[in-house]
Structures are given as structure tokens and as C-alpha cells.
């Protein structure tokens, strides 16, 4: 069906605020569900590794299925959103994600695990592009920079999913745990999906040139260049997230003699600070604008990571991790929103692909640099990329509207 029939249904006019509120609630639910399901799977990886008899290298290859599925699907999802609508694609991907999260415990070989993780990764990548595209349209319609609130919901969902996994790990098998998550996912999808399917993406009547435009737009010229730039910001941010998740605790334990329990607190400090930063992101964007937020966030993250990686004491490093989380918190949401505003779902897909690529690049890059130099020095690359994001923000402040 042509896009013109998908976006003509209704424009944003006075009297539709309740519809927009319902849409915002539904989209927020899908962001939270995504983080919840993904975290639930992650905490059961050790048990599934043991179940399949996989070595560390075999497990690494199987986990590439998640990455490969996500990257391959993201670009395709942008096209599907333009053709069928981001709401419809979000619901379909949520169903697939909910079903596929229950599959890993059913496998008994590395090959089978890799195959089901390819499906899981495809659903994960697809829903990220779809609900970000839906969120960009709603942000434009509301004319408020609420994008960070959606990503805060993802972070909160992840914290709940990880916490629940830790609580039930001793009492429930991976099969029962992830099957329960699948049921929860399908129930949330049934409730929130009904709202999405009943409401077409809103189109601001007074600003038809922005996201939600009735005619498909192609990425070319200046627009492609700007979307590429916002993709680089997403990459720089996600690189730091991936590095902190995989190497932060090891740095505290190995280089600062922290106990395993205290070392685990390091990533919690980072994740909690990022969540707080995103919850306050709308107020920050309204006060500073997108460009200044990127500049301030990148500079804060760079300073925080220099402290976190090079500090001689444990508590200074923990403070650095928290400051890094605050700095990085809103860079990815801003990058995705700006890319989507400029180029619709195709822009969201490109920025998301760059971001996911950064998350994949971070951990192995840190590992190689740690072998060549040291882990603290390797972690300073997070600060370097945050500084690059800052410079990009300075360079593009006049090139893009706030």
C-alpha cells in the first residue's frame, strides 16, 4: 500500500491529545518490553552455555547470531516501515521477539543455538527500528523533545528484566523462565499493540516537510550526509555502552583490586546514571536544545571516562562510571531522533545500524587494545569517541534545527 494511504488518516489538531497520550504510553511499553526481554535472555546465557556444552569461543560464535540478525534486519525494517507503517511492524516484531526469546533453552547444540539467536536478533533489530520510527513521528507531533523518555523506559525494562532474572535463576530453569518472559511479552504486545494498530501515526498539519511527510523521501545529498553524521554520534555512544557492559567490572576487579561484588556495582552505577539522565532528558533538551545537549553530554562522558579508566582509587572510578553514564545518556536518543526527523524510517534504520555496529565494535576493540597496551588505557578510547561526538555536535549545531 502506498505511504500516502498510511499517513493521511488524521493530522495533529486540538482535541487529539488523548490519542497522543495513548500512543505515547503504548510506544513506551514496547521500549520497556524490549529491554525487559533482552535482559532476561542475557542473564541466562551462562546456564544455556552449560546446557549446550559450548566452549567460550563456540558461545561467542553463536552470540554473533544476535548481532548478524539485528544488523541484517535493520535496513530492511526501515523499508517495511515506509511500506506498511511503523506501528504494524512494531507489533509484528514484538510478537516475533516474544516467541523467539523462549527458543534458546530448547537447543542442545551450538549450531541450533546460533540459528535461534539469528531469529531473536532479527526481531530485536527490527523492533528497535520500528518503535524508534514510531517515536520520532510522535515526538514531531507533540513538538516536545520526549525521545529520551522512551529510551529511559528501555533502560528501566532492562533493569527489571535483569533483576527478575537474578531472583528466579536459582528456582526456575532457563526453559521455564524464558517461557514466562515470552508469555509476558505476548500479553504486553496484545494490550499495547491494540492501541498502535487502532491509531495511525500522527502527521503535524502545519509541518508536512518533517517526519510523517506524505511522500516518501530518499536519502541523498545533504540529508544523507547529516544522517551519516548522526549515525556516527550513535556509534560513539553505543561503543561506550558496549565497552562498559563487557569491560567495566573487569577493570575494577583486575586493576583496582575490587571484589567481584563491588566490581559488579560499577556497571550498575553506569546504568543507573544513564537511566536518570534519560528520565531528565526532556527537560535538558527543552533547556539546551539538541546541539548543546550533544556537546555537553559528549564532554561530560569524555571527562567521566578519563576519570573512570585512569583513577587510582576504586571510588573515584565508580564516580567516573556514573558521570560517563550521565553524559552518554541522551546522545543516542538525540541522534536517532534527528536522523528520523530528517529521513524518516530510513534515517532511523541508518542511525540504529551505526549505533548497533558501535556496540559490537566496542568490546572486541577494547580487548585488542588491552592486550597491546593495558585495560585502563584501552578504556580511554570511550573518552576519545565521546570527545569525537562532542566535536561533531559543535560542527553540526548550525547545520541542523533544534
Coordinates of C-alpha atoms in Angstrom, one line a residue:
X1 CA 0.0 0.0 0.0
X2 CA 1.4 3.4 -0.9
X3 CA 2.7 5.5 2.0
X4 CA 0.1 8.3 1.2
X5 CA -2.7 5.9 2.4
X6 CA -0.8 5.2 5.6
X7 CA -0.3 8.7 6.9
X8 CA -3.4 10.5 5.7
X9 CA -5.7 9.2 8.4
X10 CA -5.6 12.2 10.8
X11 CA -3.4 15.2 11.5
X12 CA -2.5 16.5 14.9
X13 CA -5.2 19.1 15.8
X14 CA -6.6 20.3 19.0
X15 CA -8.7 17.7 20.7
X16 CA -6.5 14.7 19.8
X17 CA -4.2 14.9 22.9
X18 CA -5.8 11.8 24.5
X19 CA -5.0 9.8 21.4
X20 CA -1.4 11.1 21.5
X21 CA -1.2 10.2 25.2
X22 CA -2.4 6.6 24.5
X23 CA 0.1 6.3 21.6
X24 CA 3.0 7.6 23.9
X25 CA 2.0 5.0 26.5
X26 CA 1.9 2.2 24.0
X27 CA 5.2 3.0 22.4
X28 CA 6.8 3.4 25.9
X29 CA 5.5 -0.1 26.7
X30 CA 7.3 -1.5 23.7
X31 CA 10.6 0.2 24.6
X32 CA 10.3 -1.2 28.1
X33 CA 9.4 -4.7 26.8
X34 CA 12.4 -4.7 24.5
X35 CA 14.8 -4.0 27.4
X36 CA 13.0 -6.5 29.7
X37 CA 13.1 -9.4 27.2
X38 CA 16.7 -8.8 26.1
X39 CA 18.0 -8.5 29.7
X40 CA 16.1 -11.7 30.7
X41 CA 17.9 -13.6 27.9
X42 CA 21.3 -12.2 28.8
X43 CA 21.2 -13.3 32.5
X44 CA 20.5 -16.9 31.4
X45 CA 23.4 -17.1 28.9
X46 CA 25.7 -18.9 31.4
X47 CA 23.1 -21.6 32.0
X48 CA 22.4 -22.0 28.3
X49 CA 26.2 -22.2 27.7
X50 CA 26.4 -25.1 30.1
X51 CA 23.3 -26.8 28.6
X52 CA 24.7 -26.7 25.1
X53 CA 28.2 -27.7 26.2
X54 CA 29.6 -24.8 24.3
X55 CA 33.2 -23.5 24.8
X56 CA 33.8 -19.8 25.2
X57 CA 34.7 -19.4 21.6
X58 CA 31.7 -21.5 20.4
X59 CA 29.4 -19.4 22.5
X60 CA 31.0 -16.3 21.0
X61 CA 30.2 -17.6 17.5
X62 CA 26.6 -18.4 18.5
X63 CA 26.1 -15.0 20.0
X64 CA 27.1 -13.5 16.7
X65 CA 23.7 -14.7 15.5
X66 CA 22.1 -12.0 17.6
X67 CA 24.3 -9.3 16.0
X68 CA 24.0 -10.7 12.5
X69 CA 20.3 -10.9 12.7
X70 CA 19.9 -7.4 14.0
X71 CA 22.2 -5.7 11.5
X72 CA 20.7 -7.6 8.6
X73 CA 17.2 -6.7 9.6
X74 CA 17.6 -3.0 10.5
X75 CA 17.9 -1.7 7.0
X76 CA 15.1 -3.9 5.7
X77 CA 12.9 -2.8 8.6
X78 CA 13.2 0.9 7.5
X79 CA 11.7 -0.1 4.2
X80 CA 9.0 -2.1 5.8
X81 CA 8.0 0.8 8.0
X82 CA 7.7 3.0 5.0
X83 CA 5.6 0.5 3.1
X84 CA 3.3 -0.9 5.9
X85 CA 3.7 1.6 8.7
X86 CA 5.9 1.6 11.8
X87 CA 3.0 0.7 14.1
X88 CA 2.2 -2.5 12.3
X89 CA 5.9 -3.5 12.0
X90 CA 6.4 -2.8 15.7
X91 CA 3.6 -5.2 16.7
X92 CA 4.8 -8.0 14.3
X93 CA 8.4 -7.7 15.6
X94 CA 7.2 -7.7 19.2
X95 CA 5.4 -11.0 18.6
X96 CA 8.4 -12.5 17.0
X97 CA 10.7 -11.2 19.8
X98 CA 8.5 -12.6 22.5
X99 CA 8.3 -16.0 20.8
X100 CA 11.9 -16.3 20.0
X101 CA 13.2 -15.4 23.5
X102 CA 11.8 -18.8 24.6
X103 CA 13.8 -20.8 22.0
X104 CA 17.4 -20.8 23.3
X105 CA 16.7 -23.1 26.2
X106 CA 15.3 -25.6 23.8
X107 CA 18.5 -26.0 21.9
X108 CA 21.2 -28.6 22.7
X109 CA 23.9 -27.7 20.2
X110 CA 25.9 -24.6 19.3
X111 CA 24.6 -24.7 15.7
X112 CA 21.0 -24.8 16.9
X113 CA 21.6 -22.0 19.4
X114 CA 23.2 -19.8 16.7
X115 CA 20.2 -20.4 14.4
X116 CA 17.6 -19.4 17.0
X117 CA 19.6 -16.4 18.1
X118 CA 19.7 -15.3 14.5
X119 CA 15.8 -15.2 14.7
X120 CA 16.0 -13.4 18.0
X121 CA 18.5 -10.9 16.7
X122 CA 16.3 -10.2 13.6
X123 CA 13.3 -9.5 15.8
X124 CA 15.4 -7.3 18.2
X125 CA 16.9 -5.3 15.4
X126 CA 13.5 -4.9 13.7
X127 CA 11.6 -3.7 16.7
X128 CA 14.3 -1.2 17.5
X129 CA 14.0 0.5 14.1
X130 CA 10.2 0.2 14.1
X131 CA 9.4 1.7 17.5
X132 CA 12.1 4.4 17.2
X133 CA 10.4 5.4 13.9
X134 CA 7.1 5.5 15.6
X135 CA 8.6 7.5 18.5
X136 CA 10.1 10.0 16.1
X137 CA 6.8 10.7 14.5
X138 CA 5.1 11.2 17.9
X139 CA 7.9 13.5 19.0
X140 CA 7.4 15.6 16.0
X141 CA 3.6 15.7 16.5
X142 CA 3.9 16.7 20.2
X143 CA 6.6 19.2 19.4
X144 CA 8.4 18.2 22.6
X145 CA 11.8 16.5 22.8
X146 CA 10.5 13.4 24.7
X147 CA 12.7 10.9 22.9
X148 CA 14.9 10.3 25.9
X149 CA 11.9 9.2 27.9
X150 CA 11.4 6.3 25.6
X151 CA 15.0 5.2 25.9
X152 CA 14.7 5.6 29.7
X153 CA 11.8 3.0 29.5
X154 CA 14.2 0.7 27.7
X155 CA 16.8 1.1 30.4
X156 CA 14.2 0.6 33.2
X157 CA 12.9 -2.5 31.4
X158 CA 16.4 -3.9 31.2
X159 CA 17.0 -3.3 34.9
X160 CA 13.7 -5.0 35.8
X161 CA 14.5 -7.9 33.5
X162 CA 17.9 -8.4 34.9
X163 CA 16.7 -8.1 38.5
X164 CA 13.9 -10.6 37.9
X165 CA 16.4 -13.0 36.2
X166 CA 18.7 -12.8 39.2
X167 CA 15.8 -13.6 41.6
X168 CA 14.5 -16.6 39.7
X169 CA 17.7 -18.0 38.5
X170 CA 18.0 -20.4 41.4
X171 CA 14.4 -21.6 41.4
X172 CA 13.4 -21.7 37.7
X173 CA 15.1 -23.4 34.8
X174 CA 16.0 -21.3 31.8
X175 CA 13.2 -23.0 29.9
X176 CA 10.5 -22.0 32.4
X177 CA 12.0 -18.6 33.0
X178 CA 12.2 -17.6 29.3
X179 CA 8.9 -19.2 28.5
X180 CA 7.4 -17.0 31.2
X181 CA 9.0 -13.9 29.6
X182 CA 7.5 -15.0 26.3
X183 CA 4.0 -15.1 27.8
X184 CA 4.6 -11.7 29.4
X185 CA 5.8 -10.3 26.1
X186 CA 2.8 -11.6 24.2
X187 CA 0.4 -10.1 26.8
X188 CA 2.1 -6.7 26.7
X189 CA 2.0 -6.9 22.9
X190 CA -1.7 -7.7 22.9
X191 CA -2.6 -4.7 25.1
X192 CA -0.1 -2.1 23.7
X193 CA -0.3 -3.4 20.2
X194 CA -4.1 -2.9 20.1
X195 CA -3.5 0.8 20.6
X196 CA -0.9 1.1 17.9
X197 CA -3.0 -0.8 15.4
X198 CA -6.0 1.4 16.1
X199 CA -4.1 4.6 15.6
X200 CA -2.2 5.7 12.6
X201 CA 1.0 7.7 13.0
X202 CA 0.0 11.4 13.5
X203 CA 1.1 13.9 11.0
X204 CA 1.6 17.6 12.0
X205 CA -0.7 19.5 9.7
X206 CA 1.4 22.6 9.8
X207 CA 4.8 21.0 9.2
X208 CA 4.5 18.4 6.3
X209 CA 8.1 18.5 5.5
X210 CA 9.2 16.8 8.6
X211 CA 8.9 13.1 9.7
X212 CA 5.5 11.9 8.8
X213 CA 5.6 13.5 5.4
X214 CA 3.1 12.1 3.0
X215 CA 5.5 11.4 0.2
X216 CA 8.5 9.0 0.6
X217 CA 11.8 10.7 0.8
X218 CA 15.1 9.3 -0.4
X219 CA 18.4 9.7 1.3
X220 CA 20.6 11.8 -0.9
X221 CA 22.9 14.8 -0.9
X222 CA 23.0 16.9 2.3
X223 CA 20.3 14.8 4.0
X224 CA 22.4 11.6 3.6
X225 CA 25.4 13.4 4.9
X226 CA 23.6 14.7 8.0
X227 CA 22.1 11.3 8.7
X228 CA 25.5 9.7 8.4
X229 CA 26.8 12.3 10.9
X230 CA 24.1 11.4 13.4
X231 CA 24.9 7.8 12.8
X232 CA 28.4 8.5 13.9
X233 CA 27.2 10.1 17.1
X234 CA 25.1 6.9 17.8
X235 CA 28.2 4.8 17.1
X236 CA 30.3 6.7 19.5
X237 CA 27.6 6.4 22.2
X238 CA 26.9 2.7 21.7
X239 CA 30.7 1.9 21.7
X240 CA 30.8 3.3 25.2
X241 CA 27.8 1.3 26.3
X242 CA 29.2 -2.0 24.9
X243 CA 32.6 -1.3 26.4
X244 CA 31.2 -0.5 29.9
X245 CA 29.0 -3.6 29.9
X246 CA 31.8 -6.0 29.0
X247 CA 34.9 -4.5 30.5
X248 CA 33.9 -2.1 33.3
X249 CA 33.7 -4.7 36.0
X250 CA 36.9 -6.5 34.9
X251 CA 38.7 -3.1 35.1
X252 CA 37.6 -2.6 38.7
X253 CA 38.4 -6.1 39.8
X254 CA 41.7 -6.5 37.9
X255 CA 43.2 -3.0 38.1
X256 CA 41.8 -1.7 41.3
X257 CA 41.5 -4.9 43.4
X258 CA 37.7 -4.7 43.8
X259 CA 35.9 -7.8 45.0
X260 CA 33.6 -9.4 42.3
X261 CA 30.5 -8.0 44.1
X262 CA 31.8 -4.4 44.2
X263 CA 33.1 -4.7 40.7
X264 CA 29.6 -5.6 39.5
X265 CA 28.4 -2.4 41.2
X266 CA 30.4 -0.5 38.6
X267 CA 28.1 -1.2 35.7
X268 CA 25.1 -0.7 37.9
X269 CA 26.4 2.8 38.7
X270 CA 26.8 3.4 34.9
X271 CA 23.4 2.0 34.0
X272 CA 21.5 3.8 36.8
X273 CA 23.1 7.1 35.9
X274 CA 22.2 6.6 32.3
X275 CA 18.6 5.9 33.2
X276 CA 18.4 9.0 35.4
X277 CA 20.0 11.1 32.6
X278 CA 17.4 9.8 30.2
X279 CA 14.5 10.5 32.6
X280 CA 15.7 14.1 32.8
X281 CA 16.5 14.3 29.1
X282 CA 13.3 16.0 28.0
X283 CA 13.9 18.9 30.5
X284 CA 17.5 19.1 29.4
X285 CA 16.6 19.2 25.7
X286 CA 14.0 21.9 26.3
X287 CA 16.5 24.0 28.1
X288 CA 19.6 23.5 26.0
X289 CA 18.4 22.2 22.6
X290 CA 19.7 19.2 20.7
X291 CA 23.0 20.6 19.7
X292 CA 24.1 21.9 23.1
X293 CA 22.9 18.7 24.7
X294 CA 25.1 16.6 22.4
X295 CA 28.1 18.9 23.1
X296 CA 27.5 18.9 26.9
X297 CA 26.8 15.2 27.0
X298 CA 29.8 14.2 25.0
X299 CA 32.2 16.4 27.0
X300 CA 30.7 15.1 30.3
X301 CA 31.2 11.5 29.1
X302 CA 34.7 12.1 28.0
X303 CA 35.7 13.6 31.3
X304 CA 33.9 10.9 33.2
X305 CA 35.5 8.1 31.3
X306 CA 39.0 9.5 31.7
X307 CA 38.3 9.5 35.5
X308 CA 36.8 6.1 35.4
X309 CA 39.6 4.4 33.5
X310 CA 42.7 6.2 34.9
X311 CA 41.6 6.9 38.5
X312 CA 43.9 5.3 41.1
X313 CA 41.1 4.6 43.6
X314 CA 38.0 2.5 43.4
X315 CA 35.6 5.1 44.5
X316 CA 36.9 7.7 42.0
X317 CA 36.5 5.1 39.3
X318 CA 32.9 4.4 40.3
X319 CA 32.2 8.2 40.2
X320 CA 33.7 8.3 36.8
X321 CA 31.5 5.5 35.6
X322 CA 28.4 7.3 36.9
X323 CA 29.5 10.6 35.2
X324 CA 30.0 8.7 32.0
X325 CA 26.5 7.3 32.1
X326 CA 25.0 10.7 32.7
X327 CA 27.0 12.1 29.7
X328 CA 26.2 9.3 27.3
X329 CA 22.5 9.0 28.3
X330 CA 20.9 11.3 25.7
X331 CA 23.3 11.1 22.8
X332 CA 21.8 8.0 21.2
X333 CA 18.2 9.2 21.6
X334 CA 19.1 12.6 20.1
X335 CA 21.0 11.0 17.2
X336 CA 18.1 8.7 16.3
X337 CA 15.5 11.4 16.6
X338 CA 17.5 13.8 14.4
X339 CA 18.1 11.1 11.8
X340 CA 14.4 10.1 11.8
X341 CA 13.3 13.7 11.5
X342 CA 15.5 14.3 8.5
X343 CA 14.9 11.0 6.7
X344 CA 12.0 9.0 8.3
X345 CA 12.4 5.3 9.0
X346 CA 15.3 5.1 6.6
X347 CA 17.2 7.6 8.7
X348 CA 16.3 5.7 11.9
X349 CA 17.5 2.5 10.3
X350 CA 20.8 4.0 9.3
X351 CA 21.5 5.6 12.7
X352 CA 20.4 2.5 14.5
X353 CA 22.7 0.3 12.4
X354 CA 25.6 2.6 13.1
X355 CA 24.8 2.5 16.8
X356 CA 24.5 -1.3 16.9
X357 CA 27.7 -1.5 15.0
X358 CA 29.4 0.6 17.6
X359 CA 28.1 -1.6 20.4
X360 CA 29.5 -4.6 18.6
X361 CA 32.8 -2.9 17.8
X362 CA 33.4 -1.7 21.4
X363 CA 34.1 -4.9 23.3
X364 CA 36.5 -6.6 20.9
X365 CA 38.3 -3.3 20.2
X366 CA 38.8 -2.8 23.9
X367 CA 40.1 -6.4 24.2
X368 CA 42.7 -6.0 21.4
X369 CA 43.9 -2.6 22.8
X370 CA 44.1 -4.1 26.3
X371 CA 46.4 -6.9 25.0
X372 CA 48.6 -4.3 23.2
X373 CA 48.6 -1.7 25.9
X374 CA 46.6 -2.1 29.1
X375 CA 42.9 -2.2 30.0
X376 CA 42.8 1.2 31.6
X377 CA 44.4 2.8 28.5
X378 CA 42.1 0.8 26.3
X379 CA 39.1 2.2 28.1
X380 CA 40.2 5.7 27.4
X381 CA 39.0 5.0 23.8
X382 CA 35.5 5.5 25.2
X383 CA 36.5 9.0 26.2
X384 CA 38.1 9.6 22.8
X385 CA 34.9 8.7 21.0
X386 CA 32.8 10.7 23.3
X387 CA 35.1 13.7 22.5
X388 CA 34.6 13.0 18.8
X389 CA 30.8 13.1 19.4
X390 CA 31.3 16.4 21.1
X391 CA 33.2 17.8 18.1
X392 CA 30.5 16.5 15.8
X393 CA 27.9 18.3 17.9
X394 CA 29.8 21.5 17.7
X395 CA 30.2 21.2 13.9
X396 CA 26.6 20.4 13.2
X397 CA 24.9 22.8 15.6
X398 CA 24.3 25.4 12.8
X399 CA 23.6 22.7 10.2
X400 CA 20.5 21.3 11.9
X401 CA 17.5 22.8 13.5
X402 CA 16.9 22.3 17.2

